[in-house]
mmCIF file of C-alpha atoms in Angstrom:
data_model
loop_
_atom_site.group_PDB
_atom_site.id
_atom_site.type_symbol
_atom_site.label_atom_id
_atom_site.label_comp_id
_atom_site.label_asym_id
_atom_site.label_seq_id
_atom_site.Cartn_x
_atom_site.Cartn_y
_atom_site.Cartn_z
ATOM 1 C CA UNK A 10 72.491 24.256 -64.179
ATOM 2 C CA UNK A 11 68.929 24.616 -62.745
ATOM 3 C CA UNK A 12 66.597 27.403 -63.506
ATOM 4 C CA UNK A 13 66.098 29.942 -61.078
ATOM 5 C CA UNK A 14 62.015 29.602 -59.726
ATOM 6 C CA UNK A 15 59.657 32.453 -60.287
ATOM 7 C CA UNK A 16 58.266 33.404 -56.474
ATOM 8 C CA UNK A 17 54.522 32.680 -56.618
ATOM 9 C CA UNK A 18 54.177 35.873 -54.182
ATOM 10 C CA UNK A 19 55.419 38.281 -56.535
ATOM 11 C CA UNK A 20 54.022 36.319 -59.316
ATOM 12 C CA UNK A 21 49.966 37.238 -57.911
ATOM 13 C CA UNK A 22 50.888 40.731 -56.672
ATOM 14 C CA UNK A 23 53.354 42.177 -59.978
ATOM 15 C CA UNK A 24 53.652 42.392 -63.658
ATOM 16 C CA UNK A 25 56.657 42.873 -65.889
ATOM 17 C CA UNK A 26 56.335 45.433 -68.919
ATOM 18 C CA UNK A 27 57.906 45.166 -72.326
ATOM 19 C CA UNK A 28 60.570 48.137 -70.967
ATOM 20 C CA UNK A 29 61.408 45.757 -67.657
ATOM 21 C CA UNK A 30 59.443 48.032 -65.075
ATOM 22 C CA UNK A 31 57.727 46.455 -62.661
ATOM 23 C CA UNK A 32 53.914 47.216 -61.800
ATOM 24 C CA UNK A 33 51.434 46.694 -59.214
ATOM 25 C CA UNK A 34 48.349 47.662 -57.523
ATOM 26 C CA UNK A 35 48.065 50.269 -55.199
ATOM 27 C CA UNK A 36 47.507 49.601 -51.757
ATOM 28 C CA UNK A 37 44.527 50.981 -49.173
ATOM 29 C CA UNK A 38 41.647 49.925 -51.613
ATOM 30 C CA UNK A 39 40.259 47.020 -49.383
ATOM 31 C CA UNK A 40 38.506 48.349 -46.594
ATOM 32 C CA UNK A 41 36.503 51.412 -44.683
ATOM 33 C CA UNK A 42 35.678 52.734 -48.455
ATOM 34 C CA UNK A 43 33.203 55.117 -46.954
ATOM 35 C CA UNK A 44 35.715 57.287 -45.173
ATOM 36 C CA UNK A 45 38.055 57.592 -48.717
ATOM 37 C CA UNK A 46 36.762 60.414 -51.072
ATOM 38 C CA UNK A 47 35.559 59.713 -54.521
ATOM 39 C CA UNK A 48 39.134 61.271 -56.004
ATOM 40 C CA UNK A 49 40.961 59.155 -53.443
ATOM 41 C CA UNK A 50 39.159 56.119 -54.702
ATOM 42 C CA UNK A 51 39.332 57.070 -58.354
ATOM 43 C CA UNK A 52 43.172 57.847 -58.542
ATOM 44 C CA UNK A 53 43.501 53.858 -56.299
ATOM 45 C CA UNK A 54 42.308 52.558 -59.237
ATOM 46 C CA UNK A 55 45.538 53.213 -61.302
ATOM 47 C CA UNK A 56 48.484 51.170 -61.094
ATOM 48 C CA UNK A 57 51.516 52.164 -60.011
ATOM 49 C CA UNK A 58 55.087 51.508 -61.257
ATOM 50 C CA UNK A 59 57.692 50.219 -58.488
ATOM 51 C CA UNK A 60 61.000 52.127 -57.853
ATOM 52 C CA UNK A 61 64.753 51.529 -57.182
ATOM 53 C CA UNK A 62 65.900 49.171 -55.081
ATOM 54 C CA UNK A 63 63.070 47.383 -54.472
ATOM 55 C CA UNK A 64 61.478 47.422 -58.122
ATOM 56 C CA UNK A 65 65.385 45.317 -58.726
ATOM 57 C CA UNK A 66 64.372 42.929 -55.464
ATOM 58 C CA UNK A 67 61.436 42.090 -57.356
ATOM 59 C CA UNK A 68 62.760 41.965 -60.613
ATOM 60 C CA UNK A 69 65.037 39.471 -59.590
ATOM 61 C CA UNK A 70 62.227 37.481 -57.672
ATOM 62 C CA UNK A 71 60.455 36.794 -61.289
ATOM 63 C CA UNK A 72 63.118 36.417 -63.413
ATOM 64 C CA UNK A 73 60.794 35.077 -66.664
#
């Protein structure tokens, strides 16, 4: 049997951790940085850690 292909989307936009939890960037960091506050703009910074349903949708998209 075949091996399932890794999408190339989700391989650019997410990581896999050791525990199996998928992370990513957060999003509204791009543009019109002027009008965010510095704390708004600090706290974008961090990653963020996907959840339920769609944290298995893309856990399923990479699945190595």
């Amino acid at each position: 049997m075949c091996k399932m292909k890794t999408n190339s989307s989700c391989k650019k936009r997410f990581r896999k951790n050791s525990a199996g939890k998928v992370k990513t960037s957060r999003a509204f960091k791009r543009h019109h940085a002027w009008a965010k506050s510095k704390k708004q703009k600090r706290e974008l910074r961090a990653g963020m850690y996907m959840e339920g349903t769609f944290a298995k949708k893309i856990a399923s998209a990479m699945p190595y």
